[in-house]
PDB file of C-alpha atoms in Angstrom:
ATOM      1  CA  MET A   1      -7.190   6.400 -41.857  1.00 57.00           C
ATOM      2  CA  SER A   2      -5.490   8.245 -44.219  1.00 65.00           C
ATOM      3  CA  ASP A   3      -1.615   8.357 -45.014  1.00 87.00           C
ATOM      4  CA  LEU A   4       0.146  10.346 -42.077  1.00 96.00           C
ATOM      5  CA  ARG A   5       2.250  13.367 -42.802  1.00 97.00           C
ATOM      6  CA  PHE A   6       5.182  13.926 -40.455  1.00 98.00           C
ATOM      7  CA  VAL A   7       6.660  17.289 -40.084  1.00 98.00           C
ATOM      8  CA  HIS A   8       9.822  17.920 -37.964  1.00 98.00           C
ATOM      9  CA  LEU A   9       9.596  21.573 -36.495  1.00 98.00           C
ATOM     10  CA  GLY A  10      13.229  21.695 -34.666  1.00 98.00           C
ATOM     11  CA  PHE A  11      15.332  19.497 -32.344  1.00 98.00           C
ATOM     12  CA  GLY A  12      18.231  20.102 -30.032  1.00 97.00           C
ATOM     13  CA  GLY A  13      19.699  23.749 -30.744  1.00 97.00           C
ATOM     14  CA  GLU A  14      16.656  24.255 -33.136  1.00 98.00           C
ATOM     15  CA  ALA A  15      14.017  23.592 -30.406  1.00 98.00           C
ATOM     16  CA  VAL A  16      10.734  25.407 -30.806  1.00 98.00           C
ATOM     17  CA  GLU A  17       9.294  27.905 -28.570  1.00 98.00           C
ATOM     18  CA  TYR A  18       5.943  26.763 -27.050  1.00 97.00           C
ATOM     19  CA  GLN A  19       4.209  29.603 -28.295  1.00 97.00           C
ATOM     20  CA  GLU A  20       5.562  29.344 -31.828  1.00 98.00           C
ATOM     21  CA  ALA A  21       4.618  25.580 -32.107  1.00 98.00           C
ATOM     22  CA  TRP A  22       0.968  26.314 -30.657  1.00 97.00           C
ATOM     23  CA  GLN A  23       0.474  28.685 -33.264  1.00 98.00           C
ATOM     24  CA  GLU A  24       1.650  26.312 -35.770  1.00 98.00           C
ATOM     25  CA  GLN A  25      -0.856  23.843 -34.427  1.00 98.00           C
ATOM     26  CA  ARG A  26      -3.495  26.106 -34.954  1.00 97.00           C
ATOM     27  CA  ARG A  27      -2.528  27.014 -38.598  1.00 98.00           C
ATOM     28  CA  VAL A  28      -2.221  23.064 -39.377  1.00 98.00           C
ATOM     29  CA  HIS A  29      -5.544  22.461 -37.480  1.00 98.00           C
ATOM     30  CA  ALA A  30      -7.311  24.843 -39.719  1.00 98.00           C
ATOM     31  CA  ALA A  31      -5.819  23.547 -42.842  1.00 98.00           C
ATOM     32  CA  ARG A  32      -6.824  19.793 -42.057  1.00 98.00           C
ATOM     33  CA  PHE A  33     -10.306  20.949 -41.191  1.00 97.00           C
ATOM     34  CA  ALA A  34     -10.620  22.515 -44.635  1.00 98.00           C
ATOM     35  CA  ASP A  35      -9.116  19.155 -45.880  1.00 97.00           C
ATOM     36  CA  GLU A  36      -6.283  21.302 -47.431  1.00 97.00           C
ATOM     37  CA  ILE A  37      -3.636  18.846 -45.824  1.00 97.00           C
ATOM     38  CA  PRO A  38      -3.704  15.277 -44.750  1.00 97.00           C
ATOM     39  CA  ASP A  39      -3.368  13.954 -41.271  1.00 97.00           C
ATOM     40  CA  THR A  40      -0.329  15.686 -40.134  1.00 98.00           C
ATOM     41  CA  CYS A  41       1.819  15.031 -36.966  1.00 98.00           C
ATOM     42  CA  LEU A  42       4.205  17.764 -35.849  1.00 98.00           C
ATOM     43  CA  LEU A  43       7.532  16.330 -33.983  1.00 98.00           C
ATOM     44  CA  LEU A  44       9.756  18.427 -32.071  1.00 98.00           C
ATOM     45  CA  GLU A  45      11.573  19.484 -28.934  1.00 98.00           C
ATOM     46  CA  HIS A  46      10.520  22.327 -26.510  1.00 98.00           C
ATOM     47  CA  PRO A  47      13.026  24.730 -24.553  1.00 98.00           C
ATOM     48  CA  ALA A  48      12.236  24.061 -21.048  1.00 97.00           C
ATOM     49  CA  VAL A  49       8.663  25.489 -20.371  1.00 98.00           C
ATOM     50  CA  TYR A  50       5.910  24.560 -17.861  1.00 98.00           C
ATOM     51  CA  THR A  51       2.169  24.304 -19.399  1.00 97.00           C
ATOM     52  CA  ALA A  52      -1.051  23.753 -17.907  1.00 96.00           C
ATOM     53  CA  GLY A  53      -4.114  22.036 -19.117  1.00 94.00           C
ATOM     54  CA  ARG A  54      -7.838  23.354 -18.179  1.00 92.00           C
ATOM     55  CA  ARG A  55      -8.033  21.412 -15.092  1.00 94.00           C
ATOM     56  CA  THR A  56      -4.690  22.466 -13.317  1.00 96.00           C
ATOM     57  CA  GLN A  57      -5.079  23.695  -9.658  1.00 95.00           C
ATOM     58  CA  ASP A  58      -3.113  26.324  -8.088  1.00 93.00           C
ATOM     59  CA  ASN A  59      -1.381  24.308  -5.803  1.00 92.00           C
ATOM     60  CA  GLU A  60      -0.003  22.150  -8.258  1.00 95.00           C
ATOM     61  CA  ARG A  61       1.894  24.945  -9.957  1.00 96.00           C
ATOM     62  CA  PRO A  62       5.648  26.022  -9.047  1.00 95.00           C
ATOM     63  CA  LEU A  63       5.839  27.570  -5.520  1.00 88.00           C
ATOM     64  CA  ASP A  64       8.468  29.971  -6.711  1.00 88.00           C
ATOM     65  CA  GLY A  65       6.301  31.690  -9.390  1.00 88.00           C
ATOM     66  CA  THR A  66       8.153  30.338 -12.366  1.00 93.00           C
ATOM     67  CA  PRO A  67       5.875  31.351 -15.257  1.00 95.00           C
ATOM     68  CA  VAL A  68       3.458  28.711 -16.505  1.00 97.00           C
ATOM     69  CA  VAL A  69       1.586  28.870 -20.185  1.00 97.00           C
ATOM     70  CA  ASP A  70      -1.920  27.898 -19.865  1.00 97.00           C
ATOM     71  CA  VAL A  71      -3.302  26.033 -22.583  1.00 96.00           C
ATOM     72  CA  ASP A  72      -6.591  24.851 -24.074  1.00 92.00           C
ATOM     73  CA  ARG A  73      -5.836  20.945 -23.906  1.00 92.00           C
ATOM     74  CA  GLY A  74      -7.047  18.450 -21.344  1.00 88.00           C
ATOM     75  CA  GLY A  75      -5.165  17.378 -18.322  1.00 90.00           C
ATOM     76  CA  LYS A  76      -3.144  19.228 -15.657  1.00 95.00           C
ATOM     77  CA  ILE A  77       0.369  20.644 -15.490  1.00 97.00           C
ATOM     78  CA  THR A  78       3.385  19.181 -17.150  1.00 97.00           C
ATOM     79  CA  TRP A  79       7.100  19.995 -17.994  1.00 98.00           C
ATOM     80  CA  HIS A  80       8.437  20.290 -21.703  1.00 98.00           C
ATOM     81  CA  GLY A  81      12.145  20.476 -22.311  1.00 98.00           C
ATOM     82  CA  PRO A  82      15.284  19.341 -23.887  1.00 98.00           C
ATOM     83  CA  GLY A  83      15.545  15.517 -24.141  1.00 98.00           C
ATOM     84  CA  GLN A  84      12.027  14.946 -24.692  1.00 98.00           C
ATOM     85  CA  LEU A  85      10.267  14.233 -27.795  1.00 98.00           C
ATOM     86  CA  VAL A  86       6.870  15.832 -28.294  1.00 98.00           C
ATOM     87  CA  GLY A  87       4.362  15.137 -31.005  1.00 98.00           C
ATOM     88  CA  TYR A  88       1.104  16.941 -32.277  1.00 98.00           C
ATOM     89  CA  PRO A  89      -0.853  14.566 -34.255  1.00 98.00           C
ATOM     90  CA  ILE A  90      -3.401  16.687 -36.104  1.00 98.00           C
ATOM     91  CA  LEU A  91      -5.877  14.367 -37.263  1.00 97.00           C
ATOM     92  CA  LYS A  92      -9.577  14.460 -38.625  1.00 96.00           C
ATOM     93  CA  LEU A  93     -11.792  11.927 -36.819  1.00 95.00           C
ATOM     94  CA  PRO A  94     -15.239  11.059 -37.205  1.00 92.00           C
ATOM     95  CA  ARG A  95     -18.029  12.698 -35.155  1.00 89.00           C
ATOM     96  CA  PRO A  96     -18.902  12.493 -32.488  1.00 89.00           C
ATOM     97  CA  VAL A  97     -15.268  12.147 -31.565  1.00 90.00           C
ATOM     98  CA  ASP A  98     -14.229   9.345 -29.417  1.00 94.00           C
ATOM     99  CA  VAL A  99     -11.493  11.179 -27.532  1.00 93.00           C
ATOM    100  CA  VAL A 100     -10.784   8.136 -25.251  1.00 94.00           C
ATOM    101  CA  ALA A 101     -10.209   5.832 -28.230  1.00 95.00           C
ATOM    102  CA  HIS A 102      -7.882   8.509 -29.839  1.00 96.00           C
ATOM    103  CA  VAL A 103      -5.823   8.665 -26.456  1.00 96.00           C
ATOM    104  CA  ARG A 104      -5.504   4.817 -26.296  1.00 96.00           C
ATOM    105  CA  ARG A 105      -4.223   4.809 -30.037  1.00 97.00           C
ATOM    106  CA  LEU A 106      -1.476   7.068 -28.985  1.00 98.00           C
ATOM    107  CA  GLU A 107      -0.760   5.151 -26.093  1.00 98.00           C
ATOM    108  CA  ASP A 108      -0.541   1.917 -28.360  1.00 98.00           C
ATOM    109  CA  ALA A 109       1.981   3.398 -30.313  1.00 98.00           C
ATOM    110  CA  LEU A 110       4.241   4.726 -27.629  1.00 98.00           C
ATOM    111  CA  ILE A 111       4.161   1.588 -26.091  1.00 98.00           C
ATOM    112  CA  GLY A 112       5.243  -0.170 -29.056  1.00 98.00           C
ATOM    113  CA  ALA A 113       7.957   2.175 -29.682  1.00 98.00           C
ATOM    114  CA  CYS A 114       9.011   1.455 -26.085  1.00 98.00           C
ATOM    115  CA  ALA A 115       9.035  -2.264 -26.528  1.00 98.00           C
ATOM    116  CA  GLU A 116      11.325  -2.088 -29.596  1.00 98.00           C
ATOM    117  CA  PHE A 117      13.983  -0.456 -27.173  1.00 98.00           C
ATOM    118  CA  GLY A 118      13.425  -3.518 -24.912  1.00 98.00           C
ATOM    119  CA  LEU A 119      11.397  -1.752 -22.102  1.00 98.00           C
ATOM    120  CA  GLU A 120       8.115  -2.660 -21.093  1.00 98.00           C
ATOM    121  CA  THR A 121       5.365  -0.299 -20.429  1.00 98.00           C
ATOM    122  CA  SER A 122       1.577  -0.335 -19.668  1.00 97.00           C
ATOM    123  CA  ARG A 123      -1.287   2.059 -19.007  1.00 96.00           C
ATOM    124  CA  VAL A 124      -2.457   2.612 -15.343  1.00 95.00           C
ATOM    125  CA  GLU A 125      -6.190   2.766 -14.975  1.00 92.00           C
ATOM    126  CA  GLY A 126      -7.687   5.810 -14.742  1.00 91.00           C
ATOM    127  CA  ARG A 127      -4.641   7.648 -15.696  1.00 93.00           C
ATOM    128  CA  SER A 128      -3.773   8.647 -19.098  1.00 93.00           C
ATOM    129  CA  GLY A 129      -0.024   8.301 -20.594  1.00 97.00           C
ATOM    130  CA  VAL A 130       2.510   5.502 -20.807  1.00 98.00           C
ATOM    131  CA  TRP A 131       3.917   3.963 -17.701  1.00 98.00           C
ATOM    132  CA  VAL A 132       6.648   1.893 -16.265  1.00 98.00           C
ATOM    133  CA  LEU A 133       4.939  -0.089 -13.483  1.00 97.00           C
ATOM    134  CA  GLY A 134       6.263  -0.189  -9.826  1.00 94.00           C
ATOM    135  CA  ASP A 135       6.677  -2.836  -7.604  1.00 90.00           C
ATOM    136  CA  PRO A 136       3.682  -3.836  -5.139  1.00 85.00           C
ATOM    137  CA  VAL A 137       3.727  -1.564  -2.237  1.00 75.00           C
ATOM    138  CA  GLN A 138       4.984  -4.707   0.214  1.00 73.00           C
ATOM    139  CA  ASP A 139       8.004  -5.637  -2.100  1.00 78.00           C
ATOM    140  CA  ARG A 140       9.559  -2.110  -2.112  1.00 76.00           C
ATOM    141  CA  PRO A 141      12.764  -1.782  -0.571  1.00 71.00           C
ATOM    142  CA  ALA A 142      12.554  -0.467   3.369  1.00 66.00           C
ATOM    143  CA  VAL A 143      16.096   1.333   2.513  1.00 64.00           C
ATOM    144  CA  ILE A 144      16.580   3.011  -0.375  1.00 68.00           C
ATOM    145  CA  PRO A 145      20.329   3.890  -1.137  1.00 68.00           C
ATOM    146  CA  GLY A 146      20.838   7.825  -1.242  1.00 70.00           C
ATOM    147  CA  LEU A 147      17.255   8.437   0.349  1.00 72.00           C
ATOM    148  CA  THR A 148      15.594   8.292   3.707  1.00 67.00           C
ATOM    149  CA  LEU A 149      12.232   7.207   3.952  1.00 66.00           C
ATOM    150  CA  ASP A 150      10.963   6.491   7.638  1.00 63.00           C
ATOM    151  CA  PHE A 151       7.455   6.699   6.580  1.00 67.00           C
ATOM    152  CA  ASP A 152       5.302   7.985   3.699  1.00 71.00           C
ATOM    153  CA  PRO A 153       3.419  11.071   4.579  1.00 74.00           C
ATOM    154  CA  ARG A 154       1.229  10.399   1.454  1.00 72.00           C
ATOM    155  CA  LEU A 155      -0.719   7.841   3.122  1.00 70.00           C
ATOM    156  CA  HIS A 156      -1.661   9.631   6.301  1.00 74.00           C
ATOM    157  CA  ASP A 157      -1.370  13.379   5.537  1.00 77.00           C
ATOM    158  CA  GLU A 158      -3.753  15.059   4.007  1.00 74.00           C
ATOM    159  CA  GLU A 159      -1.821  18.261   3.299  1.00 77.00           C
ATOM    160  CA  PHE A 160       1.259  16.277   1.739  1.00 81.00           C
ATOM    161  CA  ASP A 161       2.962  18.505  -0.781  1.00 86.00           C
ATOM    162  CA  PRO A 162       5.687  16.887  -2.889  1.00 83.00           C
ATOM    163  CA  ARG A 163       7.034  20.381  -3.827  1.00 89.00           C
ATOM    164  CA  LEU A 164       7.877  20.872  -0.222  1.00 86.00           C
ATOM    165  CA  SER A 165       9.006  17.343   0.948  1.00 78.00           C
ATOM    166  CA  GLY A 166      12.660  17.046  -0.363  1.00 81.00           C
ATOM    167  CA  PRO A 167      14.308  14.559  -2.574  1.00 84.00           C
ATOM    168  CA  GLU A 168      12.703  11.451  -0.774  1.00 84.00           C
ATOM    169  CA  TYR A 169       9.359  12.173  -2.237  1.00 86.00           C
ATOM    170  CA  ALA A 170      10.526  14.160  -5.362  1.00 92.00           C
ATOM    171  CA  PRO A 171       8.642  12.839  -8.661  1.00 95.00           C
ATOM    172  CA  SER A 172      12.080  12.430 -10.334  1.00 96.00           C
ATOM    173  CA  ASN A 173      12.946   9.715  -7.628  1.00 93.00           C
ATOM    174  CA  ALA A 174      10.090   7.586  -8.166  1.00 93.00           C
ATOM    175  CA  GLY A 175      12.344   4.816  -9.766  1.00 93.00           C
ATOM    176  CA  GLN A 176      14.638   4.595  -6.860  1.00 90.00           C
ATOM    177  CA  ARG A 177      11.275   4.164  -4.635  1.00 89.00           C
ATOM    178  CA  ARG A 178      10.169   1.118  -7.052  1.00 91.00           C
ATOM    179  CA  GLU A 179       6.857   3.155  -7.754  1.00 92.00           C
ATOM    180  CA  ASP A 180       4.761   3.527 -10.722  1.00 96.00           C
ATOM    181  CA  ARG A 181       6.408   6.301 -13.014  1.00 97.00           C
ATOM    182  CA  LYS A 182       5.341   8.098 -16.270  1.00 98.00           C
ATOM    183  CA  LEU A 183       7.379   7.816 -19.068  1.00 98.00           C
ATOM    184  CA  ALA A 184       5.079   9.563 -21.451  1.00 98.00           C
ATOM    185  CA  ALA A 185       2.180  12.316 -21.031  1.00 97.00           C
ATOM    186  CA  ILE A 186      -0.647  12.628 -23.412  1.00 96.00           C
ATOM    187  CA  GLY A 187      -2.992  15.795 -23.246  1.00 95.00           C
ATOM    188  CA  ILE A 188      -5.054  16.427 -26.344  1.00 94.00           C
ATOM    189  CA  ARG A 189      -7.902  18.878 -27.652  1.00 95.00           C
ATOM    190  CA  VAL A 190     -10.477  18.188 -30.117  1.00 96.00           C
ATOM    191  CA  ALA A 191     -12.024  21.149 -32.158  1.00 96.00           C
ATOM    192  CA  LYS A 192     -14.489  20.805 -35.103  1.00 95.00           C
ATOM    193  CA  GLY A 193     -13.476  17.207 -35.357  1.00 96.00           C
ATOM    194  CA  VAL A 194      -9.723  17.484 -35.615  1.00 97.00           C
ATOM    195  CA  THR A 195      -7.332  16.574 -32.652  1.00 97.00           C
ATOM    196  CA  MET A 196      -4.727  19.077 -31.281  1.00 96.00           C
ATOM    197  CA  HIS A 197      -1.857  18.833 -28.778  1.00 97.00           C
ATOM    198  CA  GLY A 198      -0.694  15.307 -28.144  1.00 97.00           C
ATOM    199  CA  PHE A 199       2.384  13.611 -26.329  1.00 98.00           C
ATOM    200  CA  ALA A 200       5.588  13.988 -24.590  1.00 98.00           C
ATOM    201  CA  LEU A 201       7.785  11.363 -24.527  1.00 98.00           C
ATOM    202  CA  ASN A 202      10.734  11.535 -21.977  1.00 98.00           C
ATOM    203  CA  CYS A 203      14.100  10.158 -23.719  1.00 98.00           C
ATOM    204  CA  ASP A 204      16.971  12.001 -21.740  1.00 98.00           C
ATOM    205  CA  PRO A 205      15.638  15.105 -20.019  1.00 98.00           C
ATOM    206  CA  ASP A 206      16.652  16.347 -16.765  1.00 97.00           C
ATOM    207  CA  ASN A 207      13.755  15.221 -14.906  1.00 97.00           C
ATOM    208  CA  THR A 208      14.310  17.205 -11.594  1.00 96.00           C
ATOM    209  CA  ALA A 209      12.310  19.932 -13.572  1.00 96.00           C
ATOM    210  CA  TYR A 210       9.184  17.987 -12.766  1.00 97.00           C
ATOM    211  CA  ASP A 211      10.037  18.323  -9.129  1.00 96.00           C
ATOM    212  CA  ARG A 212       8.922  21.952  -9.079  1.00 95.00           C
ATOM    213  CA  ILE A 213       5.238  20.876  -9.960  1.00 96.00           C
ATOM    214  CA  VAL A 214       2.840  18.027  -9.218  1.00 95.00           C
ATOM    215  CA  PRO A 215       3.090  16.652 -12.696  1.00 96.00           C
ATOM    216  CA  CYS A 216      -0.385  15.832 -13.979  1.00 95.00           C
ATOM    217  CA  GLY A 217      -1.777  16.592 -10.726  1.00 92.00           C
ATOM    218  CA  ILE A 218      -0.417  13.310  -9.116  1.00 92.00           C
ATOM    219  CA  ARG A 219       0.774  12.946  -5.972  1.00 88.00           C
ATOM    220  CA  ASP A 220       1.297   9.394  -5.557  1.00 87.00           C
ATOM    221  CA  ALA A 221       3.662   8.320  -8.434  1.00 92.00           C
ATOM    222  CA  GLY A 222       6.493   9.878 -10.399  1.00 95.00           C
ATOM    223  CA  VAL A 223       8.355  10.380 -13.731  1.00 98.00           C
ATOM    224  CA  THR A 224      10.940   8.727 -15.667  1.00 98.00           C
ATOM    225  CA  SER A 225      12.671   8.402 -18.922  1.00 98.00           C
ATOM    226  CA  LEU A 226      13.866   5.804 -21.541  1.00 98.00           C
ATOM    227  CA  SER A 227      17.525   6.745 -20.319  1.00 98.00           C
ATOM    228  CA  ASN A 228      16.965   6.058 -16.715  1.00 97.00           C
ATOM    229  CA  GLU A 229      15.031   2.896 -17.107  1.00 98.00           C
ATOM    230  CA  LEU A 230      17.482   1.601 -19.763  1.00 98.00           C
ATOM    231  CA  GLY A 231      20.643   2.809 -17.855  1.00 97.00           C
ATOM    232  CA  ARG A 232      21.836   4.245 -21.020  1.00 98.00           C
ATOM    233  CA  ASP A 233      21.671   7.488 -22.793  1.00 98.00           C
ATOM    234  CA  VAL A 234      18.886   7.399 -25.436  1.00 98.00           C
ATOM    235  CA  SER A 235      18.503  10.429 -27.341  1.00 98.00           C
ATOM    236  CA  VAL A 236      15.587  12.069 -28.911  1.00 98.00           C
ATOM    237  CA  ARG A 237      17.298  11.447 -32.332  1.00 98.00           C
ATOM    238  CA  GLU A 238      17.528   7.971 -31.636  1.00 98.00           C
ATOM    239  CA  VAL A 239      13.963   7.632 -30.577  1.00 98.00           C
ATOM    240  CA  LEU A 240      12.249   9.721 -33.582  1.00 98.00           C
ATOM    241  CA  PRO A 241      12.273   7.221 -36.228  1.00 98.00           C
ATOM    242  CA  VAL A 242      10.990   4.419 -34.007  1.00 98.00           C
ATOM    243  CA  VAL A 243       8.240   6.643 -32.763  1.00 98.00           C
ATOM    244  CA  GLU A 244       7.525   7.870 -36.115  1.00 98.00           C
ATOM    245  CA  LYS A 245       7.100   4.097 -37.366  1.00 98.00           C
ATOM    246  CA  HIS A 246       4.794   3.151 -34.463  1.00 98.00           C
ATOM    247  CA  LEU A 247       2.686   6.240 -34.932  1.00 98.00           C
ATOM    248  CA  ARG A 248       2.219   5.255 -38.758  1.00 97.00           C
ATOM    249  CA  ALA A 249       1.716   1.832 -37.953  1.00 96.00           C
ATOM    250  CA  VAL A 250      -1.109   2.126 -35.395  1.00 97.00           C
ATOM    251  CA  LEU A 251      -2.692   5.506 -36.901  1.00 95.00           C
ATOM    252  CA  GLU A 252      -2.542   4.670 -40.411  1.00 92.00           C
ATOM    253  CA  THR A 253      -4.279   1.308 -39.799  1.00 89.00           C
ATOM    254  CA  ALA A 254      -6.948   2.402 -37.368  1.00 85.00           C
ATOM    255  CA  ALA A 255     -10.493   2.655 -38.452  1.00 80.00           C
ATOM    256  CA  PRO A 256     -12.001   5.216 -35.944  1.00 83.00           C
ATOM    257  CA  LEU A 257     -15.391   4.930 -35.104  1.00 76.00           C
ATOM    258  CA  PRO A 258     -17.996   7.900 -33.861  1.00 80.00           C
ATOM    259  CA  ARG A 259     -18.318   7.695 -30.213  1.00 76.00           C
ATOM    260  CA  ALA A 260     -21.635   5.862 -29.476  1.00 68.00           C
ATOM    261  CA  VAL A 261     -24.422   8.119 -28.195  1.00 58.00           C
TER     262      VAL A 261
END
């Protein structure tokens, strides 16, 4: 691939409203399609917002009617907000585009960045993104400090709803339950052979924001952050240059092939 240009749109007190960043994505996408600019990755933080991909179901949205921005990417509902590094790689790929291969490259870059911080992450089959794997079910603690888990309704109750079930089953407490937990979400769109949207890596956010939704439509796992896993504050500013380095290493050296037809 060609050299990758990084553009910092805003962090911290200059976090970029979601709709503003979405409009900038569209502008950059059009320019990349016309070959007016090189491959470009927008990096930023958002103020707190829920966004829903095309496959989001009504029973995955906030129960209290909190506004949700419906977007044209793949995937389901997620949260963006302070403490989360968001990246929108806008890249021209050979057609027909191999979307899965593009997602795998983004995962590779983020897995490498996490490893540089000393955190082992992985993929979960059938689920995009970057994960911290939990313990095998038989090895998970029967008694969890601060939580009461007499039984797991997700194993037996088809109507289980984590949004109604309290902190014992909240996505933000998956680490205490020693379950799989998502560290970085990925959701993309490809139009005219050029990618849009991208990834959101949790550095030091308030993960209880995820407890009001069913994150990514997944009811049997949760979410985490670099700070939670490493036991120290890991800011977006600290993570930013490491993620840039690994994105550059993966995306600039990749030789994307058209999807086999």
